[in-house]
Amino acid sequence: EVQIGDNTIPFYLYDDGAEPIDSLYAFTLEHGTENDFDQFYTSGVVPRLCESNRCRRMQPIIWKSRPITSPSGNKILGSFAILRNEEPVDAIDHFAQVHGLDAEYRDRIVEVVCDERPCSRTVPIVWRKTINDEKGRVLGSFDVLEKEEVADAVYRFLDELSFPLDRSRLKAYFFENACVHPRVKCTRLVANVYDDDVTLRGMNIGRLTIRENQ
């Protein structure tokens, strides 16, 4: 049984090969409570579900793509799924990496999908590290985007921090661990806090770059 608002509704999990979390999500859609899905994590429904059943993931699939063909069009590569709280571009990028697709073809898929699904960005994350406090509570995540310098990602992350952490130690950790990833860009140690073209009376007069601590 699952508690939804003031009602207790029977929830049945069948041995049909479906992922338990997908069955639970379909149940919430059936009862019109998709917006309350997070309560199943905080109330312990999901942990209890996965104690008695094998769960291979903790987020449900909310969208599946049509079959994707190779760039030449002569081979069907398969399809990809977008998980709840997952940005479409990250799911597409993973699919592209698995099948050896180049960035141009991947970006074409992103453009098509983002015409159908909400997308808050079109550049994938290539390195992510979850940040926890001393008690193991999740404080946030440090993300490096494709073609983004680690120095700029570090500056952005530390600038948005709302909790006390050892910034020097954290910065050193990010550089040491992120820069070894083959898709991470790490060519400088100082961040650009501003980097853009400057126009005056409609004319481009050059590019202005301001470095960290400058």
PDB file of C-alpha atoms in Angstrom:
ATOM      1  CA  GLU A   1       0.000   0.000   0.000  1.00  0.00           C
ATOM      2  CA  VAL A   2       1.127   3.555  -0.778  1.00  0.00           C
ATOM      3  CA  GLN A   3       0.090   6.690   1.088  1.00  0.00           C
ATOM      4  CA  ILE A   4      -0.963   9.456  -1.316  1.00  0.00           C
ATOM      5  CA  GLY A   5      -2.248  12.527   0.490  1.00  0.00           C
ATOM      6  CA  ASP A   6      -4.924  11.327   2.909  1.00  0.00           C
ATOM      7  CA  ASN A   7      -5.546   8.119   0.958  1.00  0.00           C
ATOM      8  CA  THR A   8      -3.914   4.710   1.202  1.00  0.00           C
ATOM      9  CA  ILE A   9      -3.959   2.986  -2.176  1.00  0.00           C
ATOM     10  CA  PRO A  10      -2.909  -0.629  -2.892  1.00  0.00           C
ATOM     11  CA  PHE A  11       0.203  -0.879  -5.057  1.00  0.00           C
ATOM     12  CA  TYR A  12       0.958  -4.187  -6.768  1.00  0.00           C
ATOM     13  CA  LEU A  13       4.326  -5.113  -8.230  1.00  0.00           C
ATOM     14  CA  TYR A  14       4.092  -7.875 -10.828  1.00  0.00           C
ATOM     15  CA  ASP A  15       6.804 -10.276 -11.935  1.00  0.00           C
ATOM     16  CA  ASP A  16       6.764  -8.944 -15.492  1.00  0.00           C
ATOM     17  CA  GLY A  17      10.401  -7.921 -15.828  1.00  0.00           C
ATOM     18  CA  ALA A  18       9.657  -4.222 -15.343  1.00  0.00           C
ATOM     19  CA  GLU A  19      12.017  -2.161 -13.216  1.00  0.00           C
ATOM     20  CA  PRO A  20      10.326  -1.591  -9.804  1.00  0.00           C
ATOM     21  CA  ILE A  21      10.854   2.173  -9.908  1.00  0.00           C
ATOM     22  CA  ASP A  22       9.195   2.344 -13.350  1.00  0.00           C
ATOM     23  CA  SER A  23       6.175   0.442 -12.032  1.00  0.00           C
ATOM     24  CA  LEU A  24       5.889   2.835  -9.103  1.00  0.00           C
ATOM     25  CA  TYR A  25       6.150   5.830 -11.437  1.00  0.00           C
ATOM     26  CA  ALA A  26       3.454   4.418 -13.725  1.00  0.00           C
ATOM     27  CA  PHE A  27       1.306   3.988 -10.603  1.00  0.00           C
ATOM     28  CA  THR A  28       1.688   7.693  -9.746  1.00  0.00           C
ATOM     29  CA  LEU A  29       0.780   8.689 -13.310  1.00  0.00           C
ATOM     30  CA  GLU A  30      -2.307   6.509 -13.135  1.00  0.00           C
ATOM     31  CA  HIS A  31      -3.415   8.287  -9.961  1.00  0.00           C
ATOM     32  CA  GLY A  32      -2.406  11.778 -11.115  1.00  0.00           C
ATOM     33  CA  THR A  33       0.216  12.292  -8.421  1.00  0.00           C
ATOM     34  CA  GLU A  34       3.381  12.665 -10.505  1.00  0.00           C
ATOM     35  CA  ASN A  35       4.273  15.958  -8.801  1.00  0.00           C
ATOM     36  CA  ASP A  36       4.322  14.175  -5.438  1.00  0.00           C
ATOM     37  CA  PHE A  37       6.730  11.470  -6.577  1.00  0.00           C
ATOM     38  CA  ASP A  38       9.577  12.810  -4.408  1.00  0.00           C
ATOM     39  CA  GLN A  39       7.603  11.913  -1.283  1.00  0.00           C
ATOM     40  CA  PHE A  40       8.147   8.226  -2.080  1.00  0.00           C
ATOM     41  CA  TYR A  41      11.885   8.718  -1.438  1.00  0.00           C
ATOM     42  CA  THR A  42      11.523  10.771   1.746  1.00  0.00           C
ATOM     43  CA  SER A  43       8.741   8.594   3.155  1.00  0.00           C
ATOM     44  CA  GLY A  44      10.752   5.417   2.648  1.00  0.00           C
ATOM     45  CA  VAL A  45       8.550   3.809  -0.006  1.00  0.00           C
ATOM     46  CA  VAL A  46      11.397   3.465  -2.528  1.00  0.00           C
ATOM     47  CA  PRO A  47      13.937   2.052  -0.013  1.00  0.00           C
ATOM     48  CA  ARG A  48      11.374  -0.507   1.173  1.00  0.00           C
ATOM     49  CA  LEU A  49      10.538  -1.391  -2.410  1.00  0.00           C
ATOM     50  CA  CYS A  50      14.199  -2.063  -3.200  1.00  0.00           C
ATOM     51  CA  GLU A  51      14.774  -4.054  -0.024  1.00  0.00           C
ATOM     52  CA  SER A  52      12.467  -6.805  -1.231  1.00  0.00           C
ATOM     53  CA  ASN A  53      13.061  -6.398  -4.990  1.00  0.00           C
ATOM     54  CA  ARG A  54      16.131  -5.980  -7.142  1.00  0.00           C
ATOM     55  CA  CYS A  55      16.404  -2.325  -8.205  1.00  0.00           C
ATOM     56  CA  ARG A  56      18.986  -1.530 -10.876  1.00  0.00           C
ATOM     57  CA  ARG A  57      18.322   2.199 -10.684  1.00  0.00           C
ATOM     58  CA  MET A  58      16.562   4.672  -8.406  1.00  0.00           C
ATOM     59  CA  GLN A  59      15.052   7.008 -11.004  1.00  0.00           C
ATOM     60  CA  PRO A  60      12.219   6.081 -13.381  1.00  0.00           C
ATOM     61  CA  ILE A  61      12.255   6.410 -17.159  1.00  0.00           C
ATOM     62  CA  ILE A  62      10.026   9.318 -18.193  1.00  0.00           C
ATOM     63  CA  TRP A  63      10.648   9.301 -21.971  1.00  0.00           C
ATOM     64  CA  LYS A  64      12.014   6.938 -24.629  1.00  0.00           C
ATOM     65  CA  SER A  65      13.330   7.967 -28.009  1.00  0.00           C
ATOM     66  CA  ARG A  66      12.419   6.566 -31.367  1.00  0.00           C
ATOM     67  CA  PRO A  67      15.021   4.202 -32.894  1.00  0.00           C
ATOM     68  CA  ILE A  68      18.195   6.115 -33.769  1.00  0.00           C
ATOM     69  CA  THR A  69      19.964   5.306 -37.030  1.00  0.00           C
ATOM     70  CA  SER A  70      23.663   5.615 -37.809  1.00  0.00           C
ATOM     71  CA  PRO A  71      24.827   8.812 -39.585  1.00  0.00           C
ATOM     72  CA  SER A  72      24.762   6.944 -42.890  1.00  0.00           C
ATOM     73  CA  GLY A  73      21.213   5.782 -42.202  1.00  0.00           C
ATOM     74  CA  ASN A  74      21.923   2.143 -43.016  1.00  0.00           C
ATOM     75  CA  LYS A  75      21.928   0.803 -39.451  1.00  0.00           C
ATOM     76  CA  ILE A  76      19.607   1.127 -36.452  1.00  0.00           C
ATOM     77  CA  LEU A  77      21.708   1.788 -33.353  1.00  0.00           C
ATOM     78  CA  GLY A  78      18.888   1.502 -30.846  1.00  0.00           C
ATOM     79  CA  SER A  79      17.112   4.030 -28.656  1.00  0.00           C
ATOM     80  CA  PHE A  80      17.843   5.894 -25.441  1.00  0.00           C
ATOM     81  CA  ALA A  81      15.800   6.761 -22.375  1.00  0.00           C
ATOM     82  CA  ILE A  82      15.624   9.909 -20.287  1.00  0.00           C
ATOM     83  CA  LEU A  83      15.361   9.415 -16.529  1.00  0.00           C
ATOM     84  CA  ARG A  84      13.437  11.638 -14.158  1.00  0.00           C
ATOM     85  CA  ASN A  85      15.541  14.703 -13.210  1.00  0.00           C
ATOM     86  CA  GLU A  86      17.985  13.917 -16.020  1.00  0.00           C
ATOM     87  CA  GLU A  87      18.808  16.539 -18.609  1.00  0.00           C
ATOM     88  CA  PRO A  88      18.093  15.163 -22.118  1.00  0.00           C
ATOM     89  CA  VAL A  89      21.502  16.210 -23.473  1.00  0.00           C
ATOM     90  CA  ASP A  90      23.271  14.006 -20.897  1.00  0.00           C
ATOM     91  CA  ALA A  91      21.252  10.933 -21.912  1.00  0.00           C
ATOM     92  CA  ILE A  92      21.914  11.688 -25.584  1.00  0.00           C
ATOM     93  CA  ASP A  93      25.623  12.247 -24.969  1.00  0.00           C
ATOM     94  CA  HIS A  94      25.898   8.888 -23.204  1.00  0.00           C
ATOM     95  CA  PHE A  95      24.178   7.204 -26.151  1.00  0.00           C
ATOM     96  CA  ALA A  96      26.554   8.984 -28.547  1.00  0.00           C
ATOM     97  CA  GLN A  97      29.625   7.886 -26.574  1.00  0.00           C
ATOM     98  CA  VAL A  98      28.465   4.259 -26.506  1.00  0.00           C
ATOM     99  CA  HIS A  99      27.893   4.217 -30.278  1.00  0.00           C
ATOM    100  CA  GLY A 100      30.872   6.350 -31.296  1.00  0.00           C
ATOM    101  CA  LEU A 101      28.817   9.212 -32.721  1.00  0.00           C
ATOM    102  CA  ASP A 102      30.551  12.533 -33.333  1.00  0.00           C
ATOM    103  CA  ALA A 103      29.493  15.793 -31.683  1.00  0.00           C
ATOM    104  CA  GLU A 104      27.838  17.147 -34.826  1.00  0.00           C
ATOM    105  CA  TYR A 105      25.495  14.166 -35.177  1.00  0.00           C
ATOM    106  CA  ARG A 106      24.854  14.124 -31.416  1.00  0.00           C
ATOM    107  CA  ASP A 107      23.922  17.809 -31.469  1.00  0.00           C
ATOM    108  CA  ARG A 108      21.442  17.183 -34.274  1.00  0.00           C
ATOM    109  CA  ILE A 109      19.725  14.596 -32.061  1.00  0.00           C
ATOM    110  CA  VAL A 110      19.743  17.093 -29.173  1.00  0.00           C
ATOM    111  CA  GLU A 111      18.061  19.699 -31.367  1.00  0.00           C
ATOM    112  CA  VAL A 112      15.294  17.282 -32.372  1.00  0.00           C
ATOM    113  CA  VAL A 113      14.691  16.019 -28.820  1.00  0.00           C
ATOM    114  CA  CYS A 114      14.650  19.528 -27.334  1.00  0.00           C
ATOM    115  CA  ASP A 115      11.845  20.400 -29.723  1.00  0.00           C
ATOM    116  CA  GLU A 116       9.803  17.704 -27.959  1.00  0.00           C
ATOM    117  CA  ARG A 117      11.132  17.798 -24.401  1.00  0.00           C
ATOM    118  CA  PRO A 118      12.043  20.656 -22.006  1.00  0.00           C
ATOM    119  CA  CYS A 119      15.819  21.265 -22.079  1.00  0.00           C
ATOM    120  CA  SER A 120      17.583  23.686 -19.750  1.00  0.00           C
ATOM    121  CA  ARG A 121      20.935  23.251 -21.534  1.00  0.00           C
ATOM    122  CA  THR A 122      22.311  21.740 -24.729  1.00  0.00           C
ATOM    123  CA  VAL A 123      25.882  21.076 -23.560  1.00  0.00           C
ATOM    124  CA  PRO A 124      26.541  17.778 -21.744  1.00  0.00           C
ATOM    125  CA  ILE A 125      28.271  17.287 -18.421  1.00  0.00           C
ATOM    126  CA  VAL A 126      31.527  15.386 -18.924  1.00  0.00           C
ATOM    127  CA  TRP A 127      32.573  15.114 -15.263  1.00  0.00           C
ATOM    128  CA  ARG A 128      30.519  15.246 -12.080  1.00  0.00           C
ATOM    129  CA  LYS A 129      31.356  14.859  -8.407  1.00  0.00           C
ATOM    130  CA  THR A 130      28.748  14.778  -5.645  1.00  0.00           C
ATOM    131  CA  ILE A 131      29.760  16.882  -2.628  1.00  0.00           C
ATOM    132  CA  ASN A 132      28.862  15.592   0.829  1.00  0.00           C
ATOM    133  CA  ASP A 133      29.378  17.065   4.282  1.00  0.00           C
ATOM    134  CA  GLU A 134      31.100  15.254   7.131  1.00  0.00           C
ATOM    135  CA  LYS A 135      27.831  13.466   7.970  1.00  0.00           C
ATOM    136  CA  GLY A 136      27.374  12.181   4.433  1.00  0.00           C
ATOM    137  CA  ARG A 137      24.573  14.574   3.524  1.00  0.00           C
ATOM    138  CA  VAL A 138      24.555  15.698  -0.098  1.00  0.00           C
ATOM    139  CA  LEU A 139      25.385  19.389  -0.420  1.00  0.00           C
ATOM    140  CA  GLY A 140      25.408  19.592  -4.195  1.00  0.00           C
ATOM    141  CA  SER A 141      27.404  18.494  -7.197  1.00  0.00           C
ATOM    142  CA  PHE A 142      30.409  19.869  -9.049  1.00  0.00           C
ATOM    143  CA  ASP A 143      29.870  19.680 -12.801  1.00  0.00           C
ATOM    144  CA  VAL A 144      32.239  20.281 -15.689  1.00  0.00           C
ATOM    145  CA  LEU A 145      30.592  20.911 -19.043  1.00  0.00           C
ATOM    146  CA  GLU A 146      31.995  19.856 -22.391  1.00  0.00           C
ATOM    147  CA  LYS A 147      34.710  22.298 -23.564  1.00  0.00           C
ATOM    148  CA  GLU A 148      34.538  24.127 -20.218  1.00  0.00           C
ATOM    149  CA  GLU A 149      37.827  24.752 -18.458  1.00  0.00           C
ATOM    150  CA  VAL A 150      38.024  23.081 -15.055  1.00  0.00           C
ATOM    151  CA  ALA A 151      39.305  26.395 -13.647  1.00  0.00           C
ATOM    152  CA  ASP A 152      36.103  28.135 -14.778  1.00  0.00           C
ATOM    153  CA  ALA A 153      33.896  25.321 -13.440  1.00  0.00           C
ATOM    154  CA  VAL A 154      35.687  25.482 -10.070  1.00  0.00           C
ATOM    155  CA  TYR A 155      35.242  29.250  -9.861  1.00  0.00           C
ATOM    156  CA  ARG A 156      31.541  28.959 -10.754  1.00  0.00           C
ATOM    157  CA  PHE A 157      30.981  26.227  -8.155  1.00  0.00           C
ATOM    158  CA  LEU A 158      32.847  27.978  -5.333  1.00  0.00           C
ATOM    159  CA  ASP A 159      31.168  31.295  -6.126  1.00  0.00           C
ATOM    160  CA  GLU A 160      27.751  29.671  -5.636  1.00  0.00           C
ATOM    161  CA  LEU A 161      28.643  27.937  -2.362  1.00  0.00           C
ATOM    162  CA  SER A 162      26.282  28.796   0.466  1.00  0.00           C
ATOM    163  CA  PHE A 163      27.940  26.564   3.056  1.00  0.00           C
ATOM    164  CA  PRO A 164      31.422  26.616   4.630  1.00  0.00           C
ATOM    165  CA  LEU A 165      34.018  24.314   3.083  1.00  0.00           C
ATOM    166  CA  ASP A 166      37.792  24.284   2.778  1.00  0.00           C
ATOM    167  CA  ARG A 167      37.935  26.035  -0.591  1.00  0.00           C
ATOM    168  CA  SER A 168      41.661  25.560  -1.222  1.00  0.00           C
ATOM    169  CA  ARG A 169      41.495  21.854  -0.487  1.00  0.00           C
ATOM    170  CA  LEU A 170      38.347  21.446  -2.579  1.00  0.00           C
ATOM    171  CA  LYS A 171      39.881  23.315  -5.518  1.00  0.00           C
ATOM    172  CA  ALA A 172      43.005  21.135  -5.398  1.00  0.00           C
ATOM    173  CA  TYR A 173      40.852  17.996  -5.294  1.00  0.00           C
ATOM    174  CA  PHE A 174      38.851  19.041  -8.365  1.00  0.00           C
ATOM    175  CA  PHE A 175      41.971  19.771 -10.403  1.00  0.00           C
ATOM    176  CA  GLU A 176      43.653  16.531  -9.371  1.00  0.00           C
ATOM    177  CA  ASN A 177      40.671  14.326 -10.182  1.00  0.00           C
ATOM    178  CA  ALA A 178      38.826  16.060 -13.016  1.00  0.00           C
ATOM    179  CA  CYS A 179      41.862  16.850 -15.151  1.00  0.00           C
ATOM    180  CA  VAL A 180      42.728  13.184 -15.687  1.00  0.00           C
ATOM    181  CA  HIS A 181      39.426  12.585 -17.483  1.00  0.00           C
ATOM    182  CA  PRO A 182      39.985  12.447 -21.258  1.00  0.00           C
ATOM    183  CA  ARG A 183      36.988  14.650 -22.091  1.00  0.00           C
ATOM    184  CA  VAL A 184      37.763  17.351 -19.543  1.00  0.00           C
ATOM    185  CA  LYS A 185      39.483  20.551 -20.685  1.00  0.00           C
ATOM    186  CA  CYS A 186      42.271  21.577 -18.328  1.00  0.00           C
ATOM    187  CA  THR A 187      44.714  23.977 -19.989  1.00  0.00           C
ATOM    188  CA  ARG A 188      44.947  26.693 -17.322  1.00  0.00           C
ATOM    189  CA  LEU A 189      44.781  27.027 -13.539  1.00  0.00           C
ATOM    190  CA  VAL A 190      43.261  30.523 -13.350  1.00  0.00           C
ATOM    191  CA  ALA A 191      39.596  31.085 -14.098  1.00  0.00           C
ATOM    192  CA  ASN A 192      38.119  33.608 -16.485  1.00  0.00           C
ATOM    193  CA  VAL A 193      35.458  35.474 -14.527  1.00  0.00           C
ATOM    194  CA  TYR A 194      34.492  37.399 -17.665  1.00  0.00           C
ATOM    195  CA  ASP A 195      35.247  36.546 -21.281  1.00  0.00           C
ATOM    196  CA  ASP A 196      33.204  38.115 -24.072  1.00  0.00           C
ATOM    197  CA  ASP A 197      33.322  40.364 -27.112  1.00  0.00           C
ATOM    198  CA  VAL A 198      32.923  44.090 -26.475  1.00  0.00           C
ATOM    199  CA  THR A 199      30.884  46.247 -28.842  1.00  0.00           C
ATOM    200  CA  LEU A 200      30.773  50.028 -29.060  1.00  0.00           C
ATOM    201  CA  ARG A 201      28.083  51.729 -31.146  1.00  0.00           C
ATOM    202  CA  GLY A 202      27.393  48.423 -32.855  1.00  0.00           C
ATOM    203  CA  MET A 203      31.063  47.746 -33.685  1.00  0.00           C
ATOM    204  CA  ASN A 204      33.122  44.903 -32.220  1.00  0.00           C
ATOM    205  CA  ILE A 205      36.193  46.526 -30.654  1.00  0.00           C
ATOM    206  CA  GLY A 206      37.763  43.330 -29.299  1.00  0.00           C
ATOM    207  CA  ARG A 207      37.445  40.682 -26.627  1.00  0.00           C
ATOM    208  CA  LEU A 208      37.620  41.451 -22.927  1.00  0.00           C
ATOM    209  CA  THR A 209      38.943  38.750 -20.605  1.00  0.00           C
ATOM    210  CA  ILE A 210      39.143  39.274 -16.857  1.00  0.00           C
ATOM    211  CA  ARG A 211      41.043  36.658 -14.857  1.00  0.00           C
ATOM    212  CA  GLU A 212      40.295  35.516 -11.323  1.00  0.00           C
ATOM    213  CA  ASN A 213      41.802  37.872  -8.715  1.00  0.00           C
ATOM    214  CA  GLN A 214      42.640  40.410 -11.438  1.00  0.00           C
TER     215      GLN A 214
END
